[in-house]
N, CA, C and O of each residue as an XYZ file, in Angstrom:
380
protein
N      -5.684     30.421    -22.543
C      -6.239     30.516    -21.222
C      -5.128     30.271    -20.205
O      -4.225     29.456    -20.397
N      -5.229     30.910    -19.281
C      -4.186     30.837    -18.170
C      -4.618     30.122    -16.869
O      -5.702     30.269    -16.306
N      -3.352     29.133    -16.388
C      -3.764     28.678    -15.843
C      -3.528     29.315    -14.319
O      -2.376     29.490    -13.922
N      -4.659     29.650    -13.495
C      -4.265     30.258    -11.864
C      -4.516     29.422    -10.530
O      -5.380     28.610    -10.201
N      -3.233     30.041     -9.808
C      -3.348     28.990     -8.692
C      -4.492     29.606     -7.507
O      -4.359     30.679     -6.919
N      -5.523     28.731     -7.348
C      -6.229     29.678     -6.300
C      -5.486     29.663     -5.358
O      -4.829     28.665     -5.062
N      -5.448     30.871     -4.649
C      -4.440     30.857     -2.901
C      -5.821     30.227     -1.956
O      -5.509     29.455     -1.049
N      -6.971     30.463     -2.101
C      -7.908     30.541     -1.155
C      -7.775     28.890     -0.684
O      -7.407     28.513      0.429
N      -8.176     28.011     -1.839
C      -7.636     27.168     -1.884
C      -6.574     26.259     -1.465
O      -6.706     25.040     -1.354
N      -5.721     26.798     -1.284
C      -4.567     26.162     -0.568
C      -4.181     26.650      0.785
O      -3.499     26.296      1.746
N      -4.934     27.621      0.404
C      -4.763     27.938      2.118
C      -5.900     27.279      3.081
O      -5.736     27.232      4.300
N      -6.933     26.829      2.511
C      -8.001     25.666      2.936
C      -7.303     24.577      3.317
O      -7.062     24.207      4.466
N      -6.874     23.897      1.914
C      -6.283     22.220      2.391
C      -5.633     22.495      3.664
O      -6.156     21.941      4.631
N      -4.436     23.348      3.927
C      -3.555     24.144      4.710
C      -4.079     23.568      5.739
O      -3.905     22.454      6.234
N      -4.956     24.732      6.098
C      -5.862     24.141      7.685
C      -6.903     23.550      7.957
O      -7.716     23.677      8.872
N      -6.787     22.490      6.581
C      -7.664     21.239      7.210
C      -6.848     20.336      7.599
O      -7.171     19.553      8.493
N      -5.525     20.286      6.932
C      -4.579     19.291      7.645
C      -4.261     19.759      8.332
O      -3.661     18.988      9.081
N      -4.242     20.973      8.766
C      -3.953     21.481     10.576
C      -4.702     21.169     11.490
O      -4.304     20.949     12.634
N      -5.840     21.109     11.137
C      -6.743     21.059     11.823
C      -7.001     19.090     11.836
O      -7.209     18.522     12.908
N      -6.959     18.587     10.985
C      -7.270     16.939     10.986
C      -6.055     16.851     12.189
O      -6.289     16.427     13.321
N      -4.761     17.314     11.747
C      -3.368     16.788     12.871
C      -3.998     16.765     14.553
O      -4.079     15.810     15.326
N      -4.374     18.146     14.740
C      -5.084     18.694     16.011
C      -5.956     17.765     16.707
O      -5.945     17.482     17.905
N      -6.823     17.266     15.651
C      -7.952     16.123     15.766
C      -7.514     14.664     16.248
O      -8.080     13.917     17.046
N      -6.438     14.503     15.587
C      -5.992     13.067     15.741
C      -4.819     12.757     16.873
O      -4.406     11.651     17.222
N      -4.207     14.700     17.568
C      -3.278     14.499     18.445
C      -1.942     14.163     18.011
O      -1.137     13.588     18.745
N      -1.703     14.512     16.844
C      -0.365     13.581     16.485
C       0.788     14.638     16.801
O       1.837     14.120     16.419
N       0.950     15.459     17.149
C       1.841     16.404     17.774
C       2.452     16.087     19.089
O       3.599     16.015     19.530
N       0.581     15.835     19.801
C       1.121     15.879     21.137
C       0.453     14.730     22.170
O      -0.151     14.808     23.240
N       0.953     13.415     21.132
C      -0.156     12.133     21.913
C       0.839     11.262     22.830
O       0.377     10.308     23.456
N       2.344     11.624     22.917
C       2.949     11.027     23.737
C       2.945     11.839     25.507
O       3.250     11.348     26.594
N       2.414     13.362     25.102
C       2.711     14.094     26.125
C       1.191     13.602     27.351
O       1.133     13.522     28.578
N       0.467     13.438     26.575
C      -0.714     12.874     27.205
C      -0.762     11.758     28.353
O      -1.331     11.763     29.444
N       0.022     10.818     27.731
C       0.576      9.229     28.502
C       0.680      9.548     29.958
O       1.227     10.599     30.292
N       0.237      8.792     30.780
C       0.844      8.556     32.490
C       2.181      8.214     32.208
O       2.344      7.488     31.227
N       3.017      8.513     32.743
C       4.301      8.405     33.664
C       4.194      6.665     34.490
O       3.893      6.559     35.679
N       4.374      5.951     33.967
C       4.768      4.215     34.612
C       4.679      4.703     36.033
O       4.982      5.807     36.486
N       4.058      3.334     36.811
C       3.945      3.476     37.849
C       4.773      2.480     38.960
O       4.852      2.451     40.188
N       5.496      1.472     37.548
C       5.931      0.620     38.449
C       6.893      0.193     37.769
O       6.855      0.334     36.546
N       8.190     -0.549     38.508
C       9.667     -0.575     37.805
C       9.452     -1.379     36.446
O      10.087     -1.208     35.405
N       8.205     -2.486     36.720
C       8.391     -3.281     35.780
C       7.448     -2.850     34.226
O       7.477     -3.473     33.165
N       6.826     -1.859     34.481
C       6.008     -1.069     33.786
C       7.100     -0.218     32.904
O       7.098     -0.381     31.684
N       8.317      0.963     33.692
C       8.767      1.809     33.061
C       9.963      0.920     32.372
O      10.458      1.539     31.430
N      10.630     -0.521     32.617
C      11.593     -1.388     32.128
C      11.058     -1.963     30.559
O      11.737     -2.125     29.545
N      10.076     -2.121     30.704
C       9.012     -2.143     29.526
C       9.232     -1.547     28.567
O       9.777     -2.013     27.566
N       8.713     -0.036     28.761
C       8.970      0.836     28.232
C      10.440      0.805     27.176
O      10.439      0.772     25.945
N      11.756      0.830     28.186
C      12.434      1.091     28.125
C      13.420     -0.138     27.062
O      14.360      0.221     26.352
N      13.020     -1.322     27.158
C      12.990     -2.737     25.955
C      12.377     -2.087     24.945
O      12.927     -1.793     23.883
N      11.112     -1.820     25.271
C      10.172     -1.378     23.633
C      11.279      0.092     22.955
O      11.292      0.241     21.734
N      11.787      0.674     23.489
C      12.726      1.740     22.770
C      13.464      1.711     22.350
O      13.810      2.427     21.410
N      14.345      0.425     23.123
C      15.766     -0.632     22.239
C      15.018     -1.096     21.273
O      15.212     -0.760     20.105
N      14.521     -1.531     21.462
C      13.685     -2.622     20.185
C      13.901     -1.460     19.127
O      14.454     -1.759     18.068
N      13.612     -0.522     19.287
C      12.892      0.701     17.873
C      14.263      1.260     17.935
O      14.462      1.682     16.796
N      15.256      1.477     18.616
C      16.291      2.018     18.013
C      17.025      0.531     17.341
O      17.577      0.751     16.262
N      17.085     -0.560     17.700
C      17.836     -1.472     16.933
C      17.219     -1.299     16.039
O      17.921     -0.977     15.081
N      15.811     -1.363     15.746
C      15.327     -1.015     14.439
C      15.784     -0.760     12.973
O      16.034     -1.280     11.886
N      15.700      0.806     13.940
C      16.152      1.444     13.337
C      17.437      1.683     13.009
O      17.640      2.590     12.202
N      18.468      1.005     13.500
C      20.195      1.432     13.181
C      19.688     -0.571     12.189
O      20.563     -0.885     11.382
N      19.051     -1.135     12.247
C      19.353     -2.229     11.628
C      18.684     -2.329      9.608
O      18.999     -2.930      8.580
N      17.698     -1.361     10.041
C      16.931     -1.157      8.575
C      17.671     -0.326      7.818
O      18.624      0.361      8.185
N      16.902     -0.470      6.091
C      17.757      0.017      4.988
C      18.027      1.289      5.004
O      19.023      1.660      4.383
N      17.136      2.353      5.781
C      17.507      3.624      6.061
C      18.603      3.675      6.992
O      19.353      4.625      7.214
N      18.599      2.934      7.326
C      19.768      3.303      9.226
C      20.728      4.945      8.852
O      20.901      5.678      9.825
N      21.155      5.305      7.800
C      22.060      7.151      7.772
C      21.149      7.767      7.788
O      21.249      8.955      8.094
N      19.573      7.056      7.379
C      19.016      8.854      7.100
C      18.211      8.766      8.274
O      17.592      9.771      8.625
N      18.099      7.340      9.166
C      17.406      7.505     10.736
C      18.675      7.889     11.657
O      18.274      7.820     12.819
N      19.679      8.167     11.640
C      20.766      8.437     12.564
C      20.447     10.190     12.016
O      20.219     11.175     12.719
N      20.525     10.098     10.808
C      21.096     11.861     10.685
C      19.825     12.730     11.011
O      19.967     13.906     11.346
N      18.193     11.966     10.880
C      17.277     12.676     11.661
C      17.153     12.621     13.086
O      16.387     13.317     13.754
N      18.000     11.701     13.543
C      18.142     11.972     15.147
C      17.433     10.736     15.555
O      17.558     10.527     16.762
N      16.669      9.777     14.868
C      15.588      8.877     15.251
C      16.420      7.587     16.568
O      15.882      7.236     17.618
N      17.476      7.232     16.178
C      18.534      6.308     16.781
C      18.670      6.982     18.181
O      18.365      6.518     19.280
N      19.196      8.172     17.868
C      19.654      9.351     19.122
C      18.529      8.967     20.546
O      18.719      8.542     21.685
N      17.065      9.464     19.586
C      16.183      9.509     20.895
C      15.217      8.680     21.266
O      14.360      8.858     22.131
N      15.449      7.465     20.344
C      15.202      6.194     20.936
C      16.010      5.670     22.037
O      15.391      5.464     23.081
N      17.922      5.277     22.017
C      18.381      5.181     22.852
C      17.952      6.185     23.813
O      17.634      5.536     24.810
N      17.732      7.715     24.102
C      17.866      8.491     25.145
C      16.992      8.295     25.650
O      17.073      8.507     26.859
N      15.446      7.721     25.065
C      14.333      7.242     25.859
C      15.064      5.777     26.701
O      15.162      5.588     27.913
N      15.371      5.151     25.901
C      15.923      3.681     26.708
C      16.526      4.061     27.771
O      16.236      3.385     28.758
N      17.137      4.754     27.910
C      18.107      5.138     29.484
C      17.404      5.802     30.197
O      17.675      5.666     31.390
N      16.417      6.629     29.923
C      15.801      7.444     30.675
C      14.758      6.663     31.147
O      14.432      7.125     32.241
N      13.854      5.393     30.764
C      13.086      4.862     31.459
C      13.725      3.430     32.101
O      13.025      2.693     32.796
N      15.183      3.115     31.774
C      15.941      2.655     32.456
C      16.256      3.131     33.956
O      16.109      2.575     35.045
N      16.651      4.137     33.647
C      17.029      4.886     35.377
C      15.672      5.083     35.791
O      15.575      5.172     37.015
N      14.431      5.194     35.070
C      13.383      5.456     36.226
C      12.609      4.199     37.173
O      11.917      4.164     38.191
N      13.473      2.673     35.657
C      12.705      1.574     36.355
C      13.763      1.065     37.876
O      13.509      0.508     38.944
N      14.716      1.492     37.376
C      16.131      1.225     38.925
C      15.248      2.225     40.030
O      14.819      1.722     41.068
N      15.095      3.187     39.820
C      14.683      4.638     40.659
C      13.410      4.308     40.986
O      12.980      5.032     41.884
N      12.596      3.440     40.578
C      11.049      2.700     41.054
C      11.732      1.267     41.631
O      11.086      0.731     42.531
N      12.331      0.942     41.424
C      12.869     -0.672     41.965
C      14.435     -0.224     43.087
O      15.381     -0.954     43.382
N      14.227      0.917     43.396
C      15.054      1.043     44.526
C      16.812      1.178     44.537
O      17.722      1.805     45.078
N      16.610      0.348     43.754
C      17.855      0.634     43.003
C      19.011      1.637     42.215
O      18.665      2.041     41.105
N      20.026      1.959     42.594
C      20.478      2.930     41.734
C      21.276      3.099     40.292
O      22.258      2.357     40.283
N      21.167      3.688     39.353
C      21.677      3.414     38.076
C      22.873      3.592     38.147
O      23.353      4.493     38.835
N      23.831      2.467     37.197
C      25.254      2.657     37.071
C      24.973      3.895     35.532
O      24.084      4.085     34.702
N      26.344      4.481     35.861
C      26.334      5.112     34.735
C      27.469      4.609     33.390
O      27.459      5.211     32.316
């Protein structure tokens, strides 16, 4: 007896996990977020992103979170809600 792969089948699971992702937003649940409204709100932010890139350059993965970029755009969030908490607090960013 032979064994066959149903396609119908896998093309089901397919887009139920497309469809569960869709459900749960996990694509696009940061794009959703308000924009900080206040220096000490987006400075926040911008600690909680250090935090996750030290993290991450400090844990047992740290080459394979640098070589997926994870380090990269944690710091680039940190600066970017850095200059927005100076740019809400009046202030201007050194570079």
């Amino acid at each position: 007896m032979r064994n066959r792969r149903n396609p119908g089948l896998s093309m089901f699971a397919t887009g139920a996990l497309a469809a569960g992702a869709l459900l749960l937003g996990l694509p696009g649940r940061a794009a959703i977020a308000a924009p900080p409204a206040t220096a000490d709100e987006a400075q926040a932010i911008s600690l909680q992103c250090s935090a996750r890139a030290a993290q991450h350059r400090d844990g047992a993965a740290a080459g394979a979170a640098f070589k997926a970029g994870l380090i990269q755009r944690e710091e680039a969030c940190a600066a970017r809600y850095g200059a927005l908490a100076d740019r809400l607090a009046g202030t201007e960013a050194t570079p």
